[in-house]
Coordinates of N, CA, C and O in Angstrom, one line a residue:
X1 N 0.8 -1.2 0.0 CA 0.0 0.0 0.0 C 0.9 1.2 0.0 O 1.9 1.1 0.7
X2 N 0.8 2.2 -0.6 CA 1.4 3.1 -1.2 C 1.4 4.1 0.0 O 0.2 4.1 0.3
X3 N 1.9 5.0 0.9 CA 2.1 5.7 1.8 C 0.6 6.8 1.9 O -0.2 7.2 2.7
X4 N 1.1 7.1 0.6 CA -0.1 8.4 0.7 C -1.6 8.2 0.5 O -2.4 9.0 0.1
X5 N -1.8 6.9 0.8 CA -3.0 6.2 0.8 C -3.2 6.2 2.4 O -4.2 6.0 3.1
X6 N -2.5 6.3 2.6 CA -2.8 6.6 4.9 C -2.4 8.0 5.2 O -2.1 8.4 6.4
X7 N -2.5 8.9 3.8 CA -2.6 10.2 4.7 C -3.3 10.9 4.9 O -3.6 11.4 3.8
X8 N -3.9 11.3 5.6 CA -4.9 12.3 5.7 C -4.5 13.8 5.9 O -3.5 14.2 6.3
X9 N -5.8 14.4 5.5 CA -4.6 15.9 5.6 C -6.2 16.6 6.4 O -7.3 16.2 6.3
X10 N -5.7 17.5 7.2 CA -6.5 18.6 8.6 C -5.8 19.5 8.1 O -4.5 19.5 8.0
X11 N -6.9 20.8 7.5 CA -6.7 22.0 7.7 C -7.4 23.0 8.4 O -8.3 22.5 9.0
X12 N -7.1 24.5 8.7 CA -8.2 25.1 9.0 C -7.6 26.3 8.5 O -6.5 26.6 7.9
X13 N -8.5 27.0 9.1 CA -8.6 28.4 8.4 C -7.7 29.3 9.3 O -7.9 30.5 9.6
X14 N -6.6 28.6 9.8 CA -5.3 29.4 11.0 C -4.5 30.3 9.5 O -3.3 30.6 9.6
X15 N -5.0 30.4 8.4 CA -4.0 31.6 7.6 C -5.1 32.7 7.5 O -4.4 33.6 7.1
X16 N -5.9 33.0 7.6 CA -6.5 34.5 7.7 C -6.2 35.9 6.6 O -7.2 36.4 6.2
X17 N -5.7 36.2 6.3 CA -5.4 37.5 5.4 C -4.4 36.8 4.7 O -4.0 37.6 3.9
X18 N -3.7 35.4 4.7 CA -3.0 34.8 3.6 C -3.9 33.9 2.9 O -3.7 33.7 1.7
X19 N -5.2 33.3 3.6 CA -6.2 33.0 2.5 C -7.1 34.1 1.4 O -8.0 33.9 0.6
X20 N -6.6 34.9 1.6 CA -7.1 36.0 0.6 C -6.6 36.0 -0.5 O -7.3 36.2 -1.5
X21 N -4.9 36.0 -0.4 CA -4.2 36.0 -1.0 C -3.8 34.5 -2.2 O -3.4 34.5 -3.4
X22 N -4.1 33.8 -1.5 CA -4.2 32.2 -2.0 C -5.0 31.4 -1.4 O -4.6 30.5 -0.6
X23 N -6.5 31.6 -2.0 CA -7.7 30.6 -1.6 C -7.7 29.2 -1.8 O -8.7 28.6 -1.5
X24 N -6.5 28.7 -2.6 CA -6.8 27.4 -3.2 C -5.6 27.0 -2.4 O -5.2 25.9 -2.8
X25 N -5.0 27.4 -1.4 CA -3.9 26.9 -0.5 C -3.7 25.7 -0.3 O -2.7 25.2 -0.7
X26 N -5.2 24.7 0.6 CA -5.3 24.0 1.3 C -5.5 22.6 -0.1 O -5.2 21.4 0.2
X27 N -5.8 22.8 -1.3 CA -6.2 22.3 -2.6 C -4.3 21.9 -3.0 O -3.6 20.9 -3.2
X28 N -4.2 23.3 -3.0 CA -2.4 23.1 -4.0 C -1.6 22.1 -3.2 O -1.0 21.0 -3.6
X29 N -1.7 22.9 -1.3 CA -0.9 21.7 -0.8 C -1.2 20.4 -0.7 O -0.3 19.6 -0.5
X30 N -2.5 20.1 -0.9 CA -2.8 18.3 -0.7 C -2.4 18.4 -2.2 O -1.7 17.4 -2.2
X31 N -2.3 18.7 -3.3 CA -1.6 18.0 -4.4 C 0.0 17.9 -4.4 O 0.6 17.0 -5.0
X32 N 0.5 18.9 -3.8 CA 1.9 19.1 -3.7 C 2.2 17.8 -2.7 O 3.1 17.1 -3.1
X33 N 1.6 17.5 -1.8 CA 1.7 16.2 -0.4 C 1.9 15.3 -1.4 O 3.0 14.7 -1.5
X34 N 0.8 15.0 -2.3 CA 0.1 13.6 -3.1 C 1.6 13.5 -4.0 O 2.2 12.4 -4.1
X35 N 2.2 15.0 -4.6 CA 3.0 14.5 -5.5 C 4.6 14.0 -5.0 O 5.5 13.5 -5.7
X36 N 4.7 14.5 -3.5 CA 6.3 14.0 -3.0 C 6.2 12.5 -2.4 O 5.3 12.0 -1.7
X37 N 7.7 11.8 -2.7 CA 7.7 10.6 -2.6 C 7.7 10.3 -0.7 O 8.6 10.4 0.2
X38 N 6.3 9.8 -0.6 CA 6.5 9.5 1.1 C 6.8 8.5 1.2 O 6.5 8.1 2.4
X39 N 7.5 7.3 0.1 CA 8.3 6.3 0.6 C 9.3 6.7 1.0 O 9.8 5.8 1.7
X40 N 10.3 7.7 1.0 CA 11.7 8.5 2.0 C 11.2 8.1 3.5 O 12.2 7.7 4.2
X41 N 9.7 8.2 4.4 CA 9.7 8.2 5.5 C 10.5 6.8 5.8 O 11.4 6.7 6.5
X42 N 10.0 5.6 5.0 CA 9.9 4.0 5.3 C 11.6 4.1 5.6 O 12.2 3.9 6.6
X43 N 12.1 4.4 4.1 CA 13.5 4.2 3.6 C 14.4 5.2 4.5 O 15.4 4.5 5.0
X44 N 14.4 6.3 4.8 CA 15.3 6.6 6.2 C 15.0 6.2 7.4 O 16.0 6.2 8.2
X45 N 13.9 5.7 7.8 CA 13.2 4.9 9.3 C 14.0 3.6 9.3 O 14.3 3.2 10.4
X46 N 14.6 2.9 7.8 CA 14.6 1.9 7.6 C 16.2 2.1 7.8 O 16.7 1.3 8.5
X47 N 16.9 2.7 7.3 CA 18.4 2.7 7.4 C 18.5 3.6 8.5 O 19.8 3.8 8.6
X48 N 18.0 4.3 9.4 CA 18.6 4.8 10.8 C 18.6 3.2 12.0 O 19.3 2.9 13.0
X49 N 17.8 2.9 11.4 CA 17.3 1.7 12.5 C 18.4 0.2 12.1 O 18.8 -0.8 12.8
X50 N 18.6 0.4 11.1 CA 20.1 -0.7 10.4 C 21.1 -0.4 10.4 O 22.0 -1.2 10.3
X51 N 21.5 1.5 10.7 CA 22.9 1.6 10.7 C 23.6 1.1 12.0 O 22.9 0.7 13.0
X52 N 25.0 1.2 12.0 CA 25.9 0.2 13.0 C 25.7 1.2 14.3 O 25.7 2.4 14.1
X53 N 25.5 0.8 15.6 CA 26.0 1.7 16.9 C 26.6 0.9 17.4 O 26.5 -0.3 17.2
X54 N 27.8 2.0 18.5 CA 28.6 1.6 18.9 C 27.7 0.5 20.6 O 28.4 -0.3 21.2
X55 N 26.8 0.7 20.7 CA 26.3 -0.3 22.0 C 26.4 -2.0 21.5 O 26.8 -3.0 22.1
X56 N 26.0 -1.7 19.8 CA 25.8 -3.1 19.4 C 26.7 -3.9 18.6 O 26.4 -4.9 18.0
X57 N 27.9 -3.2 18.7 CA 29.2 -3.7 18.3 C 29.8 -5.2 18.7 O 29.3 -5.9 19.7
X58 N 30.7 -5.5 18.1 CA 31.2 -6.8 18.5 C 32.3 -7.2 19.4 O 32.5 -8.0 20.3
X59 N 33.3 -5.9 18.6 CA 34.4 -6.2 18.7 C 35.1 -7.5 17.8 O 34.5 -8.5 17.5
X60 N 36.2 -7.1 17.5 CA 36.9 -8.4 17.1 C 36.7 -8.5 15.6 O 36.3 -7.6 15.0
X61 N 37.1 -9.8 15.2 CA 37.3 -9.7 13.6 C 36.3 -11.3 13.6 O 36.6 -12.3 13.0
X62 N 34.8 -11.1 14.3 CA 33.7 -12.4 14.2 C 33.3 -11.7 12.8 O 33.6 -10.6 12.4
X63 N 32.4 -12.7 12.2 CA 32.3 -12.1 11.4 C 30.3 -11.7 11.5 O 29.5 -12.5 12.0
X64 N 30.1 -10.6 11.1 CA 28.8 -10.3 11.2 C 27.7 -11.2 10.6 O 27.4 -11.7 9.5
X65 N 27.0 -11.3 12.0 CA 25.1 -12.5 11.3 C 24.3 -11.6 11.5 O 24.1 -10.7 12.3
X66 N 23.5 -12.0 10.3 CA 21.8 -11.5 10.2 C 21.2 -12.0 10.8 O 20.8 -13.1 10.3
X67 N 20.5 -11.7 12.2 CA 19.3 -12.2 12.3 C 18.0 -12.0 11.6 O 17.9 -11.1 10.7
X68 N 17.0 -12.7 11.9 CA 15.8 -12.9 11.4 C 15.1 -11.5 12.0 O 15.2 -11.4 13.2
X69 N 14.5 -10.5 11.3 CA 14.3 -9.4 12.9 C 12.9 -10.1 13.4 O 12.0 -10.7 12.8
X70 N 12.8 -9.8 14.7 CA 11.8 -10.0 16.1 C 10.6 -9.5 15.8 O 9.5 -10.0 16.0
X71 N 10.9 -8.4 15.4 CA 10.1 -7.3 15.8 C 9.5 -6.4 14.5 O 10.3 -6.4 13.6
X72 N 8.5 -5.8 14.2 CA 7.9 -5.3 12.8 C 7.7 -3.7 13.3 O 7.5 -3.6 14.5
X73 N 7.7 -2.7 12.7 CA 7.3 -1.6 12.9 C 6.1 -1.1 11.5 O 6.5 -0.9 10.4
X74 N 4.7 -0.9 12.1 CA 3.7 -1.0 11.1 C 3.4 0.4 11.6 O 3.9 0.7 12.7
X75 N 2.5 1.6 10.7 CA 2.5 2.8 10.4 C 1.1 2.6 10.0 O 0.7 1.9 9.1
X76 N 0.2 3.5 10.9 CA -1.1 3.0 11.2 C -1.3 4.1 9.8 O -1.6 3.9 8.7
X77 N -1.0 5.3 10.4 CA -1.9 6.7 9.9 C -0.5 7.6 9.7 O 0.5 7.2 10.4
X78 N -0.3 8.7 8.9 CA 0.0 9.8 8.5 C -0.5 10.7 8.3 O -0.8 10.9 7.2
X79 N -0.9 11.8 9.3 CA -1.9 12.6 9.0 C -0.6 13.8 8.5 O 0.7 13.7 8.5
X80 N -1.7 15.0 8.1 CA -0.9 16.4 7.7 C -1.6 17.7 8.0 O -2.7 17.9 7.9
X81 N -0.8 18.3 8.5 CA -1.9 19.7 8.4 C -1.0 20.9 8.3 O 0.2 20.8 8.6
X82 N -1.5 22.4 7.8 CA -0.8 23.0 7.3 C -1.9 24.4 8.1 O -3.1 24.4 8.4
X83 N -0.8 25.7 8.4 CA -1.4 26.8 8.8 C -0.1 27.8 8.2 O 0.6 27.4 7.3
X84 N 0.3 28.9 8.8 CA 0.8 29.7 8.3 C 0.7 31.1 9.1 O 0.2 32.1 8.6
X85 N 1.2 31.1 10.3 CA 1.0 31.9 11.5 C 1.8 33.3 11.0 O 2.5 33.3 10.0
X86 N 1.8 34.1 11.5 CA 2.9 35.5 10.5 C 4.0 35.4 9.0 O 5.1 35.8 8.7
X87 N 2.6 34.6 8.3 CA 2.8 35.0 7.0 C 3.7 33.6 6.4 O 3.7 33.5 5.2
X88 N 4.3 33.0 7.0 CA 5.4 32.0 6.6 C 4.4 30.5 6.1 O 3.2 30.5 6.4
X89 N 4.7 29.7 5.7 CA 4.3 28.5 5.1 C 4.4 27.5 6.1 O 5.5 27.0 6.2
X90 N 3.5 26.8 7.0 CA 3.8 25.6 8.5 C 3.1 24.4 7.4 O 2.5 24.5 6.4
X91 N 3.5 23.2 8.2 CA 2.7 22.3 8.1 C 3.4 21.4 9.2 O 4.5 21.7 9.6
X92 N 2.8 20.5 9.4 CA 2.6 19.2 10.4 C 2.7 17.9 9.7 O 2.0 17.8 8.7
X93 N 3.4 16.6 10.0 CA 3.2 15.1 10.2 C 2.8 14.8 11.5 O 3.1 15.4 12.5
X94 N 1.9 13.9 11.4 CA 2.0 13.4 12.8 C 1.4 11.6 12.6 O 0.2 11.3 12.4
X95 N 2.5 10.6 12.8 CA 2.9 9.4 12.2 C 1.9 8.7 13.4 O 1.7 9.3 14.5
X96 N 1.5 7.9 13.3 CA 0.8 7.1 14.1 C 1.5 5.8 13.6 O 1.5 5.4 12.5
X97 N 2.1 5.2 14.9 CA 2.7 3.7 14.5 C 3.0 2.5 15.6 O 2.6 2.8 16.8
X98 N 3.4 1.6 15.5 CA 3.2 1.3 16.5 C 4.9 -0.5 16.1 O 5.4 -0.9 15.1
X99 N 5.0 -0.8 17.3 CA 6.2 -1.9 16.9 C 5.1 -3.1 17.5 O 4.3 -3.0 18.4
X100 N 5.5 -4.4 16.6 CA 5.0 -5.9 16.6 C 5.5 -6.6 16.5 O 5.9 -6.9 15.4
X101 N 5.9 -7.7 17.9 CA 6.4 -8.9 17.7 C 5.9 -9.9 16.8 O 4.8 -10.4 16.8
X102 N 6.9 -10.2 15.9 CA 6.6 -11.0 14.6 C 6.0 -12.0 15.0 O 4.9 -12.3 14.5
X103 N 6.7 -13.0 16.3 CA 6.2 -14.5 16.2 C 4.7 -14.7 17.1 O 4.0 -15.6 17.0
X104 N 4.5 -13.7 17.9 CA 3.1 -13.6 18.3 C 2.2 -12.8 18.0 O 1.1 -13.0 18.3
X105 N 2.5 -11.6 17.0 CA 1.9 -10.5 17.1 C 1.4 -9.5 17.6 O 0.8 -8.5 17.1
X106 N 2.0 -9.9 19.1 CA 1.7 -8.9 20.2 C 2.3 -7.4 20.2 O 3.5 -7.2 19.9
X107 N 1.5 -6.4 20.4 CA 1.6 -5.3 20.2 C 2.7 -4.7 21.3 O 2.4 -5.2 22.5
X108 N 4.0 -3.8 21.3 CA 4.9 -4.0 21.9 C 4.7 -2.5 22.1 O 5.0 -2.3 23.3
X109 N 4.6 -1.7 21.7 CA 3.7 -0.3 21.8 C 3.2 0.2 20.8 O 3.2 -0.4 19.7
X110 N 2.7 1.7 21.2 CA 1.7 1.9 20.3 C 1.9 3.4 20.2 O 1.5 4.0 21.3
X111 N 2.6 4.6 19.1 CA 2.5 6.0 19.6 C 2.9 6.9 18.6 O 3.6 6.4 17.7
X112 N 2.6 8.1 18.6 CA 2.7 9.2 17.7 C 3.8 9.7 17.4 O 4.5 9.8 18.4
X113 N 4.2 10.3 16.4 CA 5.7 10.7 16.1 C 4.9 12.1 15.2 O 4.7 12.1 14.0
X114 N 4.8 13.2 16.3 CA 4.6 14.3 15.0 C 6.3 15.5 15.2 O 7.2 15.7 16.1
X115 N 6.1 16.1 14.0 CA 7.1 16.9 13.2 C 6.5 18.3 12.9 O 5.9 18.4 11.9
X116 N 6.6 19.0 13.4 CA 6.5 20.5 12.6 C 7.5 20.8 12.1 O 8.6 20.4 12.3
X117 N 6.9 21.9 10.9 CA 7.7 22.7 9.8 C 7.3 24.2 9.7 O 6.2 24.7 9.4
X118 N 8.3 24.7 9.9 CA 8.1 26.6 9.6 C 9.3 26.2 8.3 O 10.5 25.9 8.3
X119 N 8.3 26.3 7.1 CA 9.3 27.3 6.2 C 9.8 28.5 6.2 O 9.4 29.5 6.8
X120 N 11.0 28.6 5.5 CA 11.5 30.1 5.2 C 11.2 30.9 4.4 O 11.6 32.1 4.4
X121 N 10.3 30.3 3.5 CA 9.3 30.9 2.3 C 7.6 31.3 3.2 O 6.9 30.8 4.1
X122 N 7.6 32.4 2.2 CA 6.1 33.0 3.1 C 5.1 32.1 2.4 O 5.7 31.3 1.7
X123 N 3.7 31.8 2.5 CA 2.8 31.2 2.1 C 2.4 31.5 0.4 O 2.0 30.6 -0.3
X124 N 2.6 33.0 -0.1 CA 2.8 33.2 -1.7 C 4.2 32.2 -2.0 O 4.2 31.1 -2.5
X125 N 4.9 32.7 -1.7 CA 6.6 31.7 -2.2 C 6.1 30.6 -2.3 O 5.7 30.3 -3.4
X126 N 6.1 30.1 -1.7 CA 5.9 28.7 -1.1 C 5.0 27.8 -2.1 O 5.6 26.9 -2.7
X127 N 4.0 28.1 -2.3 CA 3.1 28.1 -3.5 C 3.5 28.0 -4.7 O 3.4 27.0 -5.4
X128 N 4.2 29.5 -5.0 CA 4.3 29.6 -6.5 C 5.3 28.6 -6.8 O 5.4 28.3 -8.0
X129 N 6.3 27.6 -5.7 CA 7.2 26.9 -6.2 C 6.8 25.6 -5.6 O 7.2 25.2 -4.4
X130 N 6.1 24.8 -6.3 CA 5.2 23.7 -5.8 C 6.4 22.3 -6.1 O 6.0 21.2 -5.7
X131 N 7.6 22.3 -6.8 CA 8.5 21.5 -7.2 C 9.6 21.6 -5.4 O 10.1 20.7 -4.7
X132 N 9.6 23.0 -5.4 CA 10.8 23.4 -4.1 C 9.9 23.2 -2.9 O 10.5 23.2 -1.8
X133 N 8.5 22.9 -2.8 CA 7.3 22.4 -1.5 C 7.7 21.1 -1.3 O 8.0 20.6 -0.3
X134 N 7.5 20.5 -2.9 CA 7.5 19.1 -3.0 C 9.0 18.2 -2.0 O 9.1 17.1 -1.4
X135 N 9.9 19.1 -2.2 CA 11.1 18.5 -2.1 C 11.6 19.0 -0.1 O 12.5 18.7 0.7
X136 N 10.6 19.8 -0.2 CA 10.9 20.4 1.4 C 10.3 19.4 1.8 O 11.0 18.5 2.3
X137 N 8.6 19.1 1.8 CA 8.0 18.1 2.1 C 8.6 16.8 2.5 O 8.6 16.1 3.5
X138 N 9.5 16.8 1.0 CA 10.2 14.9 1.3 C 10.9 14.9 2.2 O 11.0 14.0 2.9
X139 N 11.7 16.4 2.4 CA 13.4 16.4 3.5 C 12.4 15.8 5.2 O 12.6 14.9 5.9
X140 N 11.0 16.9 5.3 CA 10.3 16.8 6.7 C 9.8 15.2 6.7 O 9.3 14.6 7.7
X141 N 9.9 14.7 5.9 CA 9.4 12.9 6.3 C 10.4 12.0 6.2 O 10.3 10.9 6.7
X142 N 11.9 12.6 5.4 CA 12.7 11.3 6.1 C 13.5 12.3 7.6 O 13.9 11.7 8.5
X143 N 13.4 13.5 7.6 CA 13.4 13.5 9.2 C 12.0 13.1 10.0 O 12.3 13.0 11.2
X144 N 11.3 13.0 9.9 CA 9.9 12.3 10.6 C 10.7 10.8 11.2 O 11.0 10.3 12.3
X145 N 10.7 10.3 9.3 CA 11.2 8.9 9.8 C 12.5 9.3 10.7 O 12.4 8.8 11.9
X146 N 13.5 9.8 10.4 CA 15.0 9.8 11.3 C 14.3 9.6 12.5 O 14.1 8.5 13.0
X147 N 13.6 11.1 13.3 CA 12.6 11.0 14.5 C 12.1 9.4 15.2 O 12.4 8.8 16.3
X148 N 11.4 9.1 14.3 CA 10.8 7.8 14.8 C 11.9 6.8 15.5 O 12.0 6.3 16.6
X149 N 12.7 6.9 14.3 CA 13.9 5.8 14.9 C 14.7 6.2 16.0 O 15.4 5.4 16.6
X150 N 14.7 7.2 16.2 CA 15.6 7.8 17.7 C 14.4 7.8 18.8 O 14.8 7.6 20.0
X151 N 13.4 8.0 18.6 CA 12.4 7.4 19.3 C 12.2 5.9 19.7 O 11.7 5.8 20.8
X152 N 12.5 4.7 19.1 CA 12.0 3.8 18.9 C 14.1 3.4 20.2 O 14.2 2.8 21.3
X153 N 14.8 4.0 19.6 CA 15.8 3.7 20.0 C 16.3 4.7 21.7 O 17.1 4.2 22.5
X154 N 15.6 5.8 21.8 CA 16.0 6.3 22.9 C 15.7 5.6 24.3 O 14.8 4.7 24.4
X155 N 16.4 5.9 25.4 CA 16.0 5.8 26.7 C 15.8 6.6 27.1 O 15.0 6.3 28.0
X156 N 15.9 7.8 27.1 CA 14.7 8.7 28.2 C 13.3 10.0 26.7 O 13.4 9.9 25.5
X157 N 12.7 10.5 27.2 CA 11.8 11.1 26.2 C 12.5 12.3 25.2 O 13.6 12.7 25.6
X158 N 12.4 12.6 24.6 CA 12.7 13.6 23.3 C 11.9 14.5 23.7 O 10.9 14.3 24.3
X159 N 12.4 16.2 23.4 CA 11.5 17.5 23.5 C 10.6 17.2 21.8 O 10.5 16.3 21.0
X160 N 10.3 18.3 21.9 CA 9.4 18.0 20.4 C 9.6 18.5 19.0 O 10.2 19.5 18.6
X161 N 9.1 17.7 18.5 CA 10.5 17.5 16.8 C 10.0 19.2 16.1 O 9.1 19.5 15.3
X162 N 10.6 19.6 16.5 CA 10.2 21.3 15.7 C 11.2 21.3 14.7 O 12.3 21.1 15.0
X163 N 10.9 21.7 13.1 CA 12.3 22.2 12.4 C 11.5 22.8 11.8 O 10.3 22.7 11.8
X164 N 12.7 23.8 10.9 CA 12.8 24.9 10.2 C 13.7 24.6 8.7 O 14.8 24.0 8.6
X165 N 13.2 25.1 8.0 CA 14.0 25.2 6.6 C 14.8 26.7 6.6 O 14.5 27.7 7.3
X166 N 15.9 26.6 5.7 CA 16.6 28.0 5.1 C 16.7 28.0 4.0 O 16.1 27.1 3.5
X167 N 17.1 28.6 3.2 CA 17.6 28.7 1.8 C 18.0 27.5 1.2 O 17.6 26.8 0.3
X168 N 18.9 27.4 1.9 CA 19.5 25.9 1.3 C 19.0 24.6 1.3 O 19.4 23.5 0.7
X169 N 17.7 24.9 2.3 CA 17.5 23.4 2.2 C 16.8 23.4 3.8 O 16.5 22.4 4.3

Protein backbone atom coordinates (compact mmCIF):
# COMPACT_ATOMS: atom_id res chain seq x y z
CA UNK A 1 0.00 0.00 0.00
CA UNK A 2 1.41 3.07 -1.24
CA UNK A 3 2.06 5.73 1.78
CA UNK A 4 -0.09 8.38 0.67
CA UNK A 5 -3.02 6.20 0.79
CA UNK A 6 -2.82 6.65 4.94
CA UNK A 7 -2.57 10.23 4.71
CA UNK A 8 -4.86 12.29 5.70
CA UNK A 9 -4.63 15.94 5.61
CA UNK A 10 -6.47 18.59 8.56
CA UNK A 11 -6.66 21.97 7.69
CA UNK A 12 -8.21 25.08 9.01
CA UNK A 13 -8.62 28.45 8.39
CA UNK A 14 -5.35 29.41 11.02
CA UNK A 15 -4.04 31.59 7.62
CA UNK A 16 -6.47 34.45 7.71
CA UNK A 17 -5.43 37.48 5.36
CA UNK A 18 -3.03 34.81 3.57
CA UNK A 19 -6.16 32.99 2.55
CA UNK A 20 -7.07 35.99 0.58
CA UNK A 21 -4.25 35.97 -1.00
CA UNK A 22 -4.23 32.17 -1.98
CA UNK A 23 -7.66 30.62 -1.55
CA UNK A 24 -6.82 27.38 -3.18
CA UNK A 25 -3.88 26.86 -0.46
CA UNK A 26 -5.33 23.98 1.30
CA UNK A 27 -6.18 22.27 -2.56
CA UNK A 28 -2.35 23.12 -3.99
CA UNK A 29 -0.93 21.70 -0.80
CA UNK A 30 -2.82 18.28 -0.68
CA UNK A 31 -1.64 18.01 -4.35
CA UNK A 32 1.91 19.09 -3.74
CA UNK A 33 1.66 16.20 -0.45
CA UNK A 34 0.09 13.65 -3.09
CA UNK A 35 3.04 14.49 -5.50
CA UNK A 36 6.27 14.00 -3.02
CA UNK A 37 7.68 10.59 -2.58
CA UNK A 38 6.53 9.48 1.09
CA UNK A 39 8.32 6.27 0.64
CA UNK A 40 11.70 8.46 2.05
CA UNK A 41 9.72 8.20 5.48
CA UNK A 42 9.91 4.04 5.35
CA UNK A 43 13.48 4.18 3.58
CA UNK A 44 15.26 6.60 6.22
CA UNK A 45 13.20 4.86 9.26
CA UNK A 46 14.64 1.87 7.58
CA UNK A 47 18.37 2.68 7.43
CA UNK A 48 18.64 4.79 10.83
CA UNK A 49 17.27 1.65 12.52
CA UNK A 50 20.06 -0.74 10.37
CA UNK A 51 22.93 1.57 10.70
CA UNK A 52 25.91 0.23 12.96
CA UNK A 53 26.01 1.74 16.89
CA UNK A 54 28.59 1.62 18.94
CA UNK A 55 26.33 -0.26 22.01
CA UNK A 56 25.78 -3.11 19.44
CA UNK A 57 29.17 -3.67 18.32
CA UNK A 58 31.16 -6.78 18.52
CA UNK A 59 34.44 -6.23 18.69
CA UNK A 60 36.94 -8.43 17.12
CA UNK A 61 37.29 -9.67 13.62
CA UNK A 62 33.68 -12.42 14.20
CA UNK A 63 32.27 -12.10 11.36
CA UNK A 64 28.77 -10.35 11.21
CA UNK A 65 25.07 -12.47 11.32
CA UNK A 66 21.80 -11.54 10.22
CA UNK A 67 19.29 -12.23 12.29
CA UNK A 68 15.79 -12.87 11.42
CA UNK A 69 14.31 -9.43 12.90
CA UNK A 70 11.76 -10.00 16.11
CA UNK A 71 10.07 -7.25 15.83
CA UNK A 72 7.90 -5.25 12.83
CA UNK A 73 7.31 -1.59 12.87
CA UNK A 74 3.66 -0.96 11.06
CA UNK A 75 2.48 2.76 10.38
CA UNK A 76 -1.10 3.03 11.16
CA UNK A 77 -1.91 6.70 9.88
CA UNK A 78 0.05 9.77 8.49
CA UNK A 79 -1.87 12.56 8.95
CA UNK A 80 -0.87 16.44 7.66
CA UNK A 81 -1.89 19.74 8.36
CA UNK A 82 -0.84 23.01 7.34
CA UNK A 83 -1.39 26.79 8.76
CA UNK A 84 0.79 29.73 8.29
CA UNK A 85 1.05 31.91 11.53
CA UNK A 86 2.93 35.46 10.54
CA UNK A 87 2.81 35.04 6.96
CA UNK A 88 5.43 31.98 6.62
CA UNK A 89 4.33 28.52 5.09
CA UNK A 90 3.85 25.65 8.53
CA UNK A 91 2.72 22.30 8.15
CA UNK A 92 2.61 19.23 10.38
CA UNK A 93 3.20 15.09 10.18
CA UNK A 94 2.00 13.42 12.82
CA UNK A 95 2.91 9.39 12.19
CA UNK A 96 0.78 7.10 14.09
CA UNK A 97 2.74 3.74 14.49
CA UNK A 98 3.15 1.26 16.53
CA UNK A 99 6.18 -1.90 16.92
CA UNK A 100 4.97 -5.90 16.60
CA UNK A 101 6.44 -8.93 17.70
CA UNK A 102 6.57 -11.05 14.59
CA UNK A 103 6.21 -14.52 16.22
CA UNK A 104 3.06 -13.56 18.32
CA UNK A 105 1.88 -10.53 17.06
CA UNK A 106 1.68 -8.90 20.24
CA UNK A 107 1.62 -5.26 20.19
CA UNK A 108 4.87 -3.96 21.92
CA UNK A 109 3.73 -0.35 21.76
CA UNK A 110 1.74 1.92 20.34
CA UNK A 111 2.48 5.96 19.60
CA UNK A 112 2.70 9.19 17.72
CA UNK A 113 5.71 10.70 16.14
CA UNK A 114 4.63 14.34 14.99
CA UNK A 115 7.07 16.91 13.21
CA UNK A 116 6.54 20.46 12.62
CA UNK A 117 7.67 22.68 9.78
CA UNK A 118 8.15 26.57 9.64
CA UNK A 119 9.30 27.35 6.17
CA UNK A 120 11.46 30.11 5.23
CA UNK A 121 9.29 30.93 2.33
CA UNK A 122 6.05 32.97 3.07
CA UNK A 123 2.84 31.16 2.11
CA UNK A 124 2.78 33.18 -1.67
CA UNK A 125 6.57 31.69 -2.22
CA UNK A 126 5.85 28.66 -1.06
CA UNK A 127 3.09 28.09 -3.48
CA UNK A 128 4.35 29.63 -6.49
CA UNK A 129 7.25 26.95 -6.25
CA UNK A 130 5.24 23.66 -5.82
CA UNK A 131 8.51 21.53 -7.21
CA UNK A 132 10.83 23.39 -4.11
CA UNK A 133 7.31 22.39 -1.51
CA UNK A 134 7.51 19.07 -3.05
CA UNK A 135 11.11 18.51 -2.10
CA UNK A 136 10.94 20.43 1.39
CA UNK A 137 8.02 18.10 2.12
CA UNK A 138 10.18 14.94 1.30
CA UNK A 139 13.44 16.44 3.50
CA UNK A 140 10.26 16.80 6.68
CA UNK A 141 9.38 12.93 6.35
CA UNK A 142 12.73 11.30 6.07
CA UNK A 143 13.37 13.52 9.22
CA UNK A 144 9.93 12.30 10.61
CA UNK A 145 11.23 8.87 9.77
CA UNK A 146 14.98 9.75 11.35
CA UNK A 147 12.63 10.98 14.55
CA UNK A 148 10.80 7.80 14.79
CA UNK A 149 13.92 5.76 14.95
CA UNK A 150 15.58 7.83 17.66
CA UNK A 151 12.35 7.43 19.29
CA UNK A 152 12.00 3.76 18.92
CA UNK A 153 15.81 3.67 19.98
CA UNK A 154 16.03 6.29 22.92
CA UNK A 155 16.00 5.82 26.72
CA UNK A 156 14.71 8.73 28.16
CA UNK A 157 11.76 11.13 26.17
CA UNK A 158 12.67 13.56 23.31
CA UNK A 159 11.49 17.55 23.46
CA UNK A 160 9.42 18.05 20.40
CA UNK A 161 10.47 17.48 16.80
CA UNK A 162 10.24 21.30 15.66
CA UNK A 163 12.33 22.15 12.44
CA UNK A 164 12.81 24.90 10.17
CA UNK A 165 14.00 25.25 6.56
CA UNK A 166 16.61 27.97 5.12
CA UNK A 167 17.56 28.73 1.78
CA UNK A 168 19.54 25.89 1.28
CA UNK A 169 17.46 23.43 2.23
Amino acid sequence: TPLFAVIGAGYGAACGAASLTHPAAEADFERILHAADTGILKRTLEAHLNAPRAECSRGGTESLVVATPDTRIEVETIDAGMGCIFGEQEYWFAVKWRTIRVESGKILNSTTTKCDQKSFRSIDDWFASPDQGRVEIERVLARTGQRMATELLADLSLPDCKLRSRESG
